[in-house]
PDB file of C-alpha atoms in Angstrom:
ATOM      1  CA  UNK A  19     -15.337   0.880  24.110  1.00  0.00           C
ATOM      2  CA  UNK A  20     -14.640  -0.397  20.579  1.00  0.00           C
ATOM      3  CA  UNK A  21     -11.281   0.748  19.340  1.00  0.00           C
ATOM      4  CA  UNK A  22     -10.727   1.893  15.709  1.00  0.00           C
ATOM      5  CA  UNK A  23      -8.622  -0.992  14.940  1.00  0.00           C
ATOM      6  CA  UNK A  24     -11.036  -3.556  16.028  1.00  0.00           C
ATOM      7  CA  UNK A  25     -13.489  -2.621  13.481  1.00  0.00           C
ATOM      8  CA  UNK A  26     -14.307  -5.479  10.847  1.00  0.00           C
ATOM      9  CA  UNK A  27     -16.340  -5.325   7.809  1.00  0.00           C
ATOM     10  CA  UNK A  28     -17.770  -8.521   6.587  1.00  0.00           C
ATOM     11  CA  UNK A  29     -17.948  -7.477   3.240  1.00  0.00           C
ATOM     12  CA  UNK A  30     -14.723  -5.658   3.215  1.00  0.00           C
ATOM     13  CA  UNK A  31     -14.187  -3.239  -0.052  1.00  0.00           C
ATOM     14  CA  UNK A  32     -10.374  -3.531   0.369  1.00  0.00           C
ATOM     15  CA  UNK A  33      -8.959  -5.132  -2.505  1.00  0.00           C
ATOM     16  CA  UNK A  34      -5.328  -4.539  -1.816  1.00  0.00           C
ATOM     17  CA  UNK A  35      -3.628  -3.177   1.223  1.00  0.00           C
ATOM     18  CA  UNK A  36       0.025  -2.417   1.309  1.00  0.00           C
ATOM     19  CA  UNK A  37       2.866  -0.810   3.203  1.00  0.00           C
ATOM     20  CA  UNK A  38       6.190   0.253   1.897  1.00  0.00           C
ATOM     21  CA  UNK A  39       8.897   1.087   4.339  1.00  0.00           C
ATOM     22  CA  UNK A  40      12.074   3.228   3.427  1.00  0.00           C
ATOM     23  CA  UNK A  41      15.290   2.766   5.126  1.00  0.00           C
ATOM     24  CA  UNK A  42      18.477   4.604   5.414  1.00  0.00           C
ATOM     25  CA  UNK A  43      21.626   2.820   6.008  1.00  0.00           C
ATOM     26  CA  UNK A  44      25.183   3.397   7.331  1.00  0.00           C
ATOM     27  CA  UNK A  45      26.601   0.727   4.739  1.00  0.00           C
ATOM     28  CA  UNK A  46      26.064   0.313   1.019  1.00  0.00           C
ATOM     29  CA  UNK A  47      23.158  -1.966  -0.060  1.00  0.00           C
ATOM     30  CA  UNK A  48      24.364  -5.352  -0.663  1.00  0.00           C
ATOM     31  CA  UNK A  49      22.396  -7.648  -3.251  1.00  0.00           C
ATOM     32  CA  UNK A  50      23.026 -10.616  -1.257  1.00  0.00           C
ATOM     33  CA  UNK A  51      20.339  -9.462   1.212  1.00  0.00           C
ATOM     34  CA  UNK A  52      17.680 -10.493  -1.339  1.00  0.00           C
ATOM     35  CA  UNK A  53      18.650 -14.224  -0.768  1.00  0.00           C
ATOM     36  CA  UNK A  54      19.161 -14.041   2.692  1.00  0.00           C
ATOM     37  CA  UNK A  55      15.888 -12.328   3.479  1.00  0.00           C
ATOM     38  CA  UNK A  56      14.221 -15.302   1.347  1.00  0.00           C
ATOM     39  CA  UNK A  57      16.019 -17.808   3.239  1.00  0.00           C
ATOM     40  CA  UNK A  58      14.142 -16.331   6.499  1.00  0.00           C
ATOM     41  CA  UNK A  59      10.866 -16.096   4.976  1.00  0.00           C
ATOM     42  CA  UNK A  60      10.500 -18.951   2.359  1.00  0.00           C
ATOM     43  CA  UNK A  61       8.396 -20.958   4.400  1.00  0.00           C
ATOM     44  CA  UNK A  62       5.857 -18.509   4.346  1.00  0.00           C
ATOM     45  CA  UNK A  63       6.433 -17.148   0.885  1.00  0.00           C
ATOM     46  CA  UNK A  64       7.824 -19.988  -1.250  1.00  0.00           C
ATOM     47  CA  UNK A  65       7.221 -18.311  -4.700  1.00  0.00           C
ATOM     48  CA  UNK A  66      10.205 -15.844  -5.859  1.00  0.00           C
ATOM     49  CA  UNK A  67       9.686 -13.401  -8.704  1.00  0.00           C
ATOM     50  CA  UNK A  68      12.285 -10.781  -9.732  1.00  0.00           C
ATOM     51  CA  UNK A  69      11.243  -7.430 -11.007  1.00  0.00           C
ATOM     52  CA  UNK A  70      13.853  -5.575 -12.937  1.00  0.00           C
ATOM     53  CA  UNK A  71      13.377  -1.659 -13.325  1.00  0.00           C
ATOM     54  CA  UNK A  72      14.423  -0.537 -16.696  1.00  0.00           C
ATOM     55  CA  UNK A  73      16.691   2.586 -16.929  1.00  0.00           C
ATOM     56  CA  UNK A  74      17.654   4.556 -19.680  1.00  0.00           C
ATOM     57  CA  UNK A  75      20.777   6.606 -20.652  1.00  0.00           C
ATOM     58  CA  UNK A  76      20.452   9.319 -23.160  1.00  0.00           C
ATOM     59  CA  UNK A  77      23.707  10.430 -25.063  1.00  0.00           C
ATOM     60  CA  UNK A  78      24.157  12.764 -28.066  1.00  0.00           C
ATOM     61  CA  UNK A  79      26.382  11.811 -30.878  1.00  0.00           C
ATOM     62  CA  UNK A  80      26.965  13.854 -34.044  1.00  0.00           C
ATOM     63  CA  UNK A  81      23.593  15.323 -33.667  1.00  0.00           C
ATOM     64  CA  UNK A  82      21.692  12.393 -33.342  1.00  0.00           C
ATOM     65  CA  UNK A  83      20.112  11.201 -29.691  1.00  0.00           C
ATOM     66  CA  UNK A  84      21.256   7.746 -28.664  1.00  0.00           C
ATOM     67  CA  UNK A  85      18.956   6.151 -26.149  1.00  0.00           C
ATOM     68  CA  UNK A  86      20.329   3.103 -24.496  1.00  0.00           C
ATOM     69  CA  UNK A  87      18.689   0.870 -22.126  1.00  0.00           C
ATOM     70  CA  UNK A  88      20.007  -0.589 -19.112  1.00  0.00           C
ATOM     71  CA  UNK A  89      18.184  -3.619 -17.793  1.00  0.00           C
ATOM     72  CA  UNK A  90      20.152  -4.626 -14.808  1.00  0.00           C
ATOM     73  CA  UNK A  91      19.115  -1.327 -12.743  1.00  0.00           C
ATOM     74  CA  UNK A  92      20.329  -1.481  -9.300  1.00  0.00           C
ATOM     75  CA  UNK A  93      16.870  -0.618  -8.201  1.00  0.00           C
ATOM     76  CA  UNK A  94      15.634  -4.182  -9.257  1.00  0.00           C
ATOM     77  CA  UNK A  95      13.272  -5.884  -6.674  1.00  0.00           C
ATOM     78  CA  UNK A  96      12.609  -9.355  -5.657  1.00  0.00           C
ATOM     79  CA  UNK A  97       8.960 -10.536  -4.631  1.00  0.00           C
ATOM     80  CA  UNK A  98       8.244 -13.269  -2.436  1.00  0.00           C
ATOM     81  CA  UNK A  99       4.576 -14.633  -2.698  1.00  0.00           C
ATOM     82  CA  UNK A 100       2.687 -17.154  -0.731  1.00  0.00           C
ATOM     83  CA  UNK A 101       1.126 -20.074  -1.926  1.00  0.00           C
ATOM     84  CA  UNK A 102      -2.110 -18.634  -2.239  1.00  0.00           C
ATOM     85  CA  UNK A 103      -0.724 -15.816  -4.292  1.00  0.00           C
ATOM     86  CA  UNK A 104      -2.715 -13.238  -2.349  1.00  0.00           C
ATOM     87  CA  UNK A 105       0.064 -12.332  -0.092  1.00  0.00           C
ATOM     88  CA  UNK A 106       3.572 -10.710  -0.657  1.00  0.00           C
ATOM     89  CA  UNK A 107       6.810  -9.439   0.470  1.00  0.00           C
ATOM     90  CA  UNK A 108       9.073  -7.073  -1.884  1.00  0.00           C
ATOM     91  CA  UNK A 109      12.638  -6.229  -1.042  1.00  0.00           C
ATOM     92  CA  UNK A 110      14.616  -3.623  -3.061  1.00  0.00           C
ATOM     93  CA  UNK A 111      17.283  -1.069  -2.325  1.00  0.00           C
ATOM     94  CA  UNK A 112      16.426   0.470   0.746  1.00  0.00           C
ATOM     95  CA  UNK A 113      12.842  -0.290   0.568  1.00  0.00           C
ATOM     96  CA  UNK A 114      10.590  -3.244   1.808  1.00  0.00           C
ATOM     97  CA  UNK A 115       6.996  -3.369   0.990  1.00  0.00           C
ATOM     98  CA  UNK A 116       4.362  -5.776   2.338  1.00  0.00           C
ATOM     99  CA  UNK A 117       0.982  -6.449   0.027  1.00  0.00           C
ATOM    100  CA  UNK A 118      -2.244  -8.078   0.838  1.00  0.00           C
ATOM    101  CA  UNK A 119      -4.533  -8.669  -1.961  1.00  0.00           C
ATOM    102  CA  UNK A 120      -8.268  -9.757  -1.508  1.00  0.00           C
ATOM    103  CA  UNK A 121      -9.471 -11.143   0.350  1.00  0.00           C
ATOM    104  CA  UNK A 122      -8.246  -8.701   3.311  1.00  0.00           C
ATOM    105  CA  UNK A 123      -8.159 -10.779   6.515  1.00  0.00           C
ATOM    106  CA  UNK A 124      -8.291  -7.601   9.060  1.00  0.00           C
ATOM    107  CA  UNK A 125      -5.613  -5.414  10.505  1.00  0.00           C
ATOM    108  CA  UNK A 126      -4.821  -8.093  13.151  1.00  0.00           C
ATOM    109  CA  UNK A 127      -3.594 -10.465  10.675  1.00  0.00           C
ATOM    110  CA  UNK A 128      -2.162  -7.972   8.095  1.00  0.00           C
ATOM    111  CA  UNK A 129      -0.155  -5.962  11.195  1.00  0.00           C
ATOM    112  CA  UNK A 130       1.164  -9.388  11.957  1.00  0.00           C
ATOM    113  CA  UNK A 131       2.409  -9.938   8.489  1.00  0.00           C
ATOM    114  CA  UNK A 132       4.000  -6.249   8.393  1.00  0.00           C
ATOM    115  CA  UNK A 133       5.733  -6.976  11.567  1.00  0.00           C
ATOM    116  CA  UNK A 134       7.063 -10.554  10.813  1.00  0.00           C
ATOM    117  CA  UNK A 135       8.750  -9.059   7.574  1.00  0.00           C
ATOM    118  CA  UNK A 136       9.871  -5.969   9.413  1.00  0.00           C
ATOM    119  CA  UNK A 137      11.720  -8.423  12.083  1.00  0.00           C
ATOM    120  CA  UNK A 138      13.062 -10.524   9.176  1.00  0.00           C
ATOM    121  CA  UNK A 139      14.466  -7.580   7.387  1.00  0.00           C
ATOM    122  CA  UNK A 140      16.264  -5.788  10.411  1.00  0.00           C
ATOM    123  CA  UNK A 141      17.911  -9.024  11.220  1.00  0.00           C
ATOM    124  CA  UNK A 142      19.035  -9.542   7.612  1.00  0.00           C
ATOM    125  CA  UNK A 143      20.629  -6.131   7.341  1.00  0.00           C
ATOM    126  CA  UNK A 144      21.564  -5.792  10.827  1.00  0.00           C
ATOM    127  CA  UNK A 145      25.219  -4.906   9.988  1.00  0.00           C
ATOM    128  CA  UNK A 146      23.864  -2.038   8.061  1.00  0.00           C
ATOM    129  CA  UNK A 147      22.828  -0.221  11.288  1.00  0.00           C
ATOM    130  CA  UNK A 148      19.560   0.818   9.169  1.00  0.00           C
ATOM    131  CA  UNK A 149      16.966   3.115  10.207  1.00  0.00           C
ATOM    132  CA  UNK A 150      13.169   3.776   9.119  1.00  0.00           C
ATOM    133  CA  UNK A 151      13.028   7.037   7.499  1.00  0.00           C
ATOM    134  CA  UNK A 152       9.613   6.858   5.959  1.00  0.00           C
ATOM    135  CA  UNK A 153       6.497   4.798   5.762  1.00  0.00           C
ATOM    136  CA  UNK A 154       3.706   4.455   3.530  1.00  0.00           C
ATOM    137  CA  UNK A 155       0.330   2.706   4.303  1.00  0.00           C
ATOM    138  CA  UNK A 156      -2.219   2.456   1.514  1.00  0.00           C
ATOM    139  CA  UNK A 157      -5.663   0.940   1.318  1.00  0.00           C
ATOM    140  CA  UNK A 158      -7.275   0.533  -2.085  1.00  0.00           C
ATOM    141  CA  UNK A 159     -11.166   0.069  -1.599  1.00  0.00           C
ATOM    142  CA  UNK A 160     -13.419  -0.931  -4.584  1.00  0.00           C
ATOM    143  CA  UNK A 161     -17.229  -1.059  -4.873  1.00  0.00           C
ATOM    144  CA  UNK A 162     -18.970  -2.677  -7.832  1.00  0.00           C
ATOM    145  CA  UNK A 163     -22.577  -1.773  -8.522  1.00  0.00           C
ATOM    146  CA  UNK A 164     -24.670  -3.683 -10.946  1.00  0.00           C
ATOM    147  CA  UNK A 165     -27.448  -0.688 -11.322  1.00  0.00           C
ATOM    148  CA  UNK A 166     -26.837   1.454 -14.662  1.00  0.00           C
ATOM    149  CA  UNK A 167     -26.480   4.563 -12.217  1.00  0.00           C
ATOM    150  CA  UNK A 168     -26.283   5.211  -8.640  1.00  0.00           C
ATOM    151  CA  UNK A 169     -26.392   8.322  -6.441  1.00  0.00           C
ATOM    152  CA  UNK A 170     -23.064   9.025  -4.954  1.00  0.00           C
ATOM    153  CA  UNK A 171     -24.331  11.074  -2.072  1.00  0.00           C
ATOM    154  CA  UNK A 172     -26.219   7.791  -0.894  1.00  0.00           C
ATOM    155  CA  UNK A 173     -23.092   5.919  -0.499  1.00  0.00           C
ATOM    156  CA  UNK A 174     -20.115   8.634  -0.083  1.00  0.00           C
ATOM    157  CA  UNK A 175     -19.656  11.702   1.772  1.00  0.00           C
ATOM    158  CA  UNK A 176     -17.255  12.933  -1.201  1.00  0.00           C
ATOM    159  CA  UNK A 177     -18.588  13.710  -4.696  1.00  0.00           C
ATOM    160  CA  UNK A 178     -17.928  16.190  -7.615  1.00  0.00           C
ATOM    161  CA  UNK A 179     -19.582  19.424  -7.412  1.00  0.00           C
ATOM    162  CA  UNK A 180     -21.696  19.115 -10.253  1.00  0.00           C
ATOM    163  CA  UNK A 181     -25.284  19.340 -11.746  1.00  0.00           C
ATOM    164  CA  UNK A 182     -25.932  15.891 -10.918  1.00  0.00           C
ATOM    165  CA  UNK A 183     -24.501  13.698  -8.382  1.00  0.00           C
ATOM    166  CA  UNK A 184     -25.968  10.343  -9.891  1.00  0.00           C
ATOM    167  CA  UNK A 185     -22.998   8.436 -11.411  1.00  0.00           C
ATOM    168  CA  UNK A 186     -24.308   7.233 -14.830  1.00  0.00           C
ATOM    169  CA  UNK A 187     -25.211  10.708 -16.078  1.00  0.00           C
ATOM    170  CA  UNK A 188     -21.157  10.866 -16.754  1.00  0.00           C
ATOM    171  CA  UNK A 189     -18.868   7.838 -17.548  1.00  0.00           C
ATOM    172  CA  UNK A 190     -16.101   8.490 -15.379  1.00  0.00           C
ATOM    173  CA  UNK A 191     -14.507  10.631 -12.685  1.00  0.00           C
ATOM    174  CA  UNK A 192     -11.376  11.502 -10.832  1.00  0.00           C
ATOM    175  CA  UNK A 193     -10.919  13.176  -7.544  1.00  0.00           C
ATOM    176  CA  UNK A 194      -7.543  13.603  -5.776  1.00  0.00           C
ATOM    177  CA  UNK A 195      -7.097  15.185  -2.351  1.00  0.00           C
ATOM    178  CA  UNK A 196      -3.975  15.825  -0.471  1.00  0.00           C
ATOM    179  CA  UNK A 197      -3.115  17.175   3.020  1.00  0.00           C
ATOM    180  CA  UNK A 198       0.061  17.543   5.195  1.00  0.00           C
ATOM    181  CA  UNK A 199       0.143  18.061   9.110  1.00  0.00           C
ATOM    182  CA  UNK A 200       2.928  19.626  10.823  1.00  0.00           C
ATOM    183  CA  UNK A 201       4.413  16.280  12.279  1.00  0.00           C
ATOM    184  CA  UNK A 202       5.278  15.071   8.891  1.00  0.00           C
ATOM    185  CA  UNK A 203       2.160  13.000   8.335  1.00  0.00           C
ATOM    186  CA  UNK A 204       0.697  13.204   4.778  1.00  0.00           C
ATOM    187  CA  UNK A 205      -2.608  12.018   3.313  1.00  0.00           C
ATOM    188  CA  UNK A 206      -3.513  11.642  -0.126  1.00  0.00           C
ATOM    189  CA  UNK A 207      -7.219  10.324  -1.207  1.00  0.00           C
ATOM    190  CA  UNK A 208      -8.128   9.382  -4.794  1.00  0.00           C
ATOM    191  CA  UNK A 209     -11.704   8.746  -5.645  1.00  0.00           C
ATOM    192  CA  UNK A 210     -12.620   7.214  -9.086  1.00  0.00           C
ATOM    193  CA  UNK A 211     -15.296   5.938 -10.653  1.00  0.00           C
ATOM    194  CA  UNK A 212     -15.699   4.320 -14.315  1.00  0.00           C
ATOM    195  CA  UNK A 213     -18.244   2.236 -16.043  1.00  0.00           C
ATOM    196  CA  UNK A 214     -16.989  -0.949 -17.355  1.00  0.00           C
ATOM    197  CA  UNK A 215     -18.531  -4.398 -18.361  1.00  0.00           C
ATOM    198  CA  UNK A 216     -21.854  -2.882 -17.438  1.00  0.00           C
ATOM    199  CA  UNK A 217     -20.812  -2.153 -13.882  1.00  0.00           C
ATOM    200  CA  UNK A 218     -20.177   0.942 -11.922  1.00  0.00           C
ATOM    201  CA  UNK A 219     -16.578   0.417 -10.405  1.00  0.00           C
ATOM    202  CA  UNK A 220     -15.876   3.146  -7.502  1.00  0.00           C
ATOM    203  CA  UNK A 221     -12.330   3.038  -6.108  1.00  0.00           C
ATOM    204  CA  UNK A 222     -11.439   4.747  -2.815  1.00  0.00           C
ATOM    205  CA  UNK A 223      -7.705   5.205  -2.614  1.00  0.00           C
ATOM    206  CA  UNK A 224      -6.499   6.099   0.974  1.00  0.00           C
ATOM    207  CA  UNK A 225      -2.620   6.308   1.308  1.00  0.00           C
ATOM    208  CA  UNK A 226      -1.092   7.820   4.797  1.00  0.00           C
ATOM    209  CA  UNK A 227       2.553   8.202   4.614  1.00  0.00           C
ATOM    210  CA  UNK A 228       4.904   9.849   7.053  1.00  0.00           C
ATOM    211  CA  UNK A 229       8.796  10.975   6.348  1.00  0.00           C
ATOM    212  CA  UNK A 230      11.386  12.565   7.943  1.00  0.00           C
ATOM    213  CA  UNK A 231      11.582   9.738  10.637  1.00  0.00           C
ATOM    214  CA  UNK A 232      14.707   7.930  12.215  1.00  0.00           C
ATOM    215  CA  UNK A 233      13.187   4.984  13.773  1.00  0.00           C
ATOM    216  CA  UNK A 234      15.703   2.259  14.926  1.00  0.00           C
ATOM    217  CA  UNK A 235      13.498  -0.118  16.898  1.00  0.00           C
ATOM    218  CA  UNK A 236      10.564  -2.530  16.401  1.00  0.00           C
ATOM    219  CA  UNK A 237       8.692  -0.616  19.272  1.00  0.00           C
ATOM    220  CA  UNK A 238       9.052   2.661  17.494  1.00  0.00           C
ATOM    221  CA  UNK A 239       8.019   1.376  14.081  1.00  0.00           C
ATOM    222  CA  UNK A 240       4.984  -0.200  15.553  1.00  0.00           C
ATOM    223  CA  UNK A 241       3.522   2.551  17.500  1.00  0.00           C
ATOM    224  CA  UNK A 242       3.735   4.809  14.508  1.00  0.00           C
ATOM    225  CA  UNK A 243       2.106   2.014  12.223  1.00  0.00           C
ATOM    226  CA  UNK A 244      -0.653   1.535  14.805  1.00  0.00           C
ATOM    227  CA  UNK A 245      -1.408   5.445  14.592  1.00  0.00           C
ATOM    228  CA  UNK A 246      -1.411   5.391  10.897  1.00  0.00           C
ATOM    229  CA  UNK A 247      -3.656   2.600  10.728  1.00  0.00           C
ATOM    230  CA  UNK A 248      -6.265   4.381  12.751  1.00  0.00           C
ATOM    231  CA  UNK A 249      -5.868   7.626  10.972  1.00  0.00           C
ATOM    232  CA  UNK A 250      -6.300   5.885   7.653  1.00  0.00           C
ATOM    233  CA  UNK A 251      -9.393   3.825   9.032  1.00  0.00           C
ATOM    234  CA  UNK A 252     -10.955   7.153  10.627  1.00  0.00           C
ATOM    235  CA  UNK A 253     -10.497   8.606   6.855  1.00  0.00           C
ATOM    236  CA  UNK A 254     -12.249   5.877   5.384  1.00  0.00           C
ATOM    237  CA  UNK A 255     -15.163   5.988   7.812  1.00  0.00           C
ATOM    238  CA  UNK A 256     -15.626   9.729   7.339  1.00  0.00           C
ATOM    239  CA  UNK A 257     -15.796   9.067   3.457  1.00  0.00           C
ATOM    240  CA  UNK A 258     -18.704   6.927   3.476  1.00  0.00           C
ATOM    241  CA  UNK A 259     -22.415   7.056   4.376  1.00  0.00           C
ATOM    242  CA  UNK A 260     -24.398   4.964   6.894  1.00  0.00           C
ATOM    243  CA  UNK A 261     -25.754   3.307   3.946  1.00  0.00           C
ATOM    244  CA  UNK A 262     -22.646   2.317   2.540  1.00  0.00           C
ATOM    245  CA  UNK A 263     -21.392   1.011   6.099  1.00  0.00           C
ATOM    246  CA  UNK A 264     -24.518  -1.300   6.136  1.00  0.00           C
ATOM    247  CA  UNK A 265     -23.673  -2.402   2.705  1.00  0.00           C
ATOM    248  CA  UNK A 266     -20.344  -3.779   3.770  1.00  0.00           C
ATOM    249  CA  UNK A 267     -21.052  -5.140   7.203  1.00  0.00           C
TER     250      UNK A 267
END
């Protein structure tokens, strides 16, 4: 029997896959973790880039509003990129992000990168006694059609309820769906389309996230991650038609 996570598409539409892992620790965040983690992973991610998050402080003086910008935010992140520039690990205060850009190598390889970064992070901050409190697994899928107009019903099982399901009769669309289950599992699904550069661009953005967790071992994290992937891929397959499946196979 073919498992859900064994499905592989030759022309995979995934343009970016990413995982956000949120932590809660007993001790305060230490900025030295940024450098310590890089020492562990720089053989795979040799390029380092700092992302400063801007903070603004508003105060009122003699009737005038004074807006002060603080550049050195405590929430600044470091990005660590591989040589090809298609994989990254990002580290910030109580958050670890793993990015995979196109070409998507498949779940087996992406999962391996996630677990590698997770293990190195936990080893780096082991004195914090950190626990995973939330995970977000997101897949951004993109299709480009050279036709002037396409029937959404031919390729997708979700489309706007309009007089016409032909994309081309209108120049853009945006659909946002969300659902929450009793086990703290949440889904958001974005379905967007636009005509640009004489092409029709359709984006299917699937985000599966869980919160209110307290995971302290790799086994617990790995088990939940696998379940989230299967759920996300199941939602993806439900969202596209057999014609579309044949197109990307």
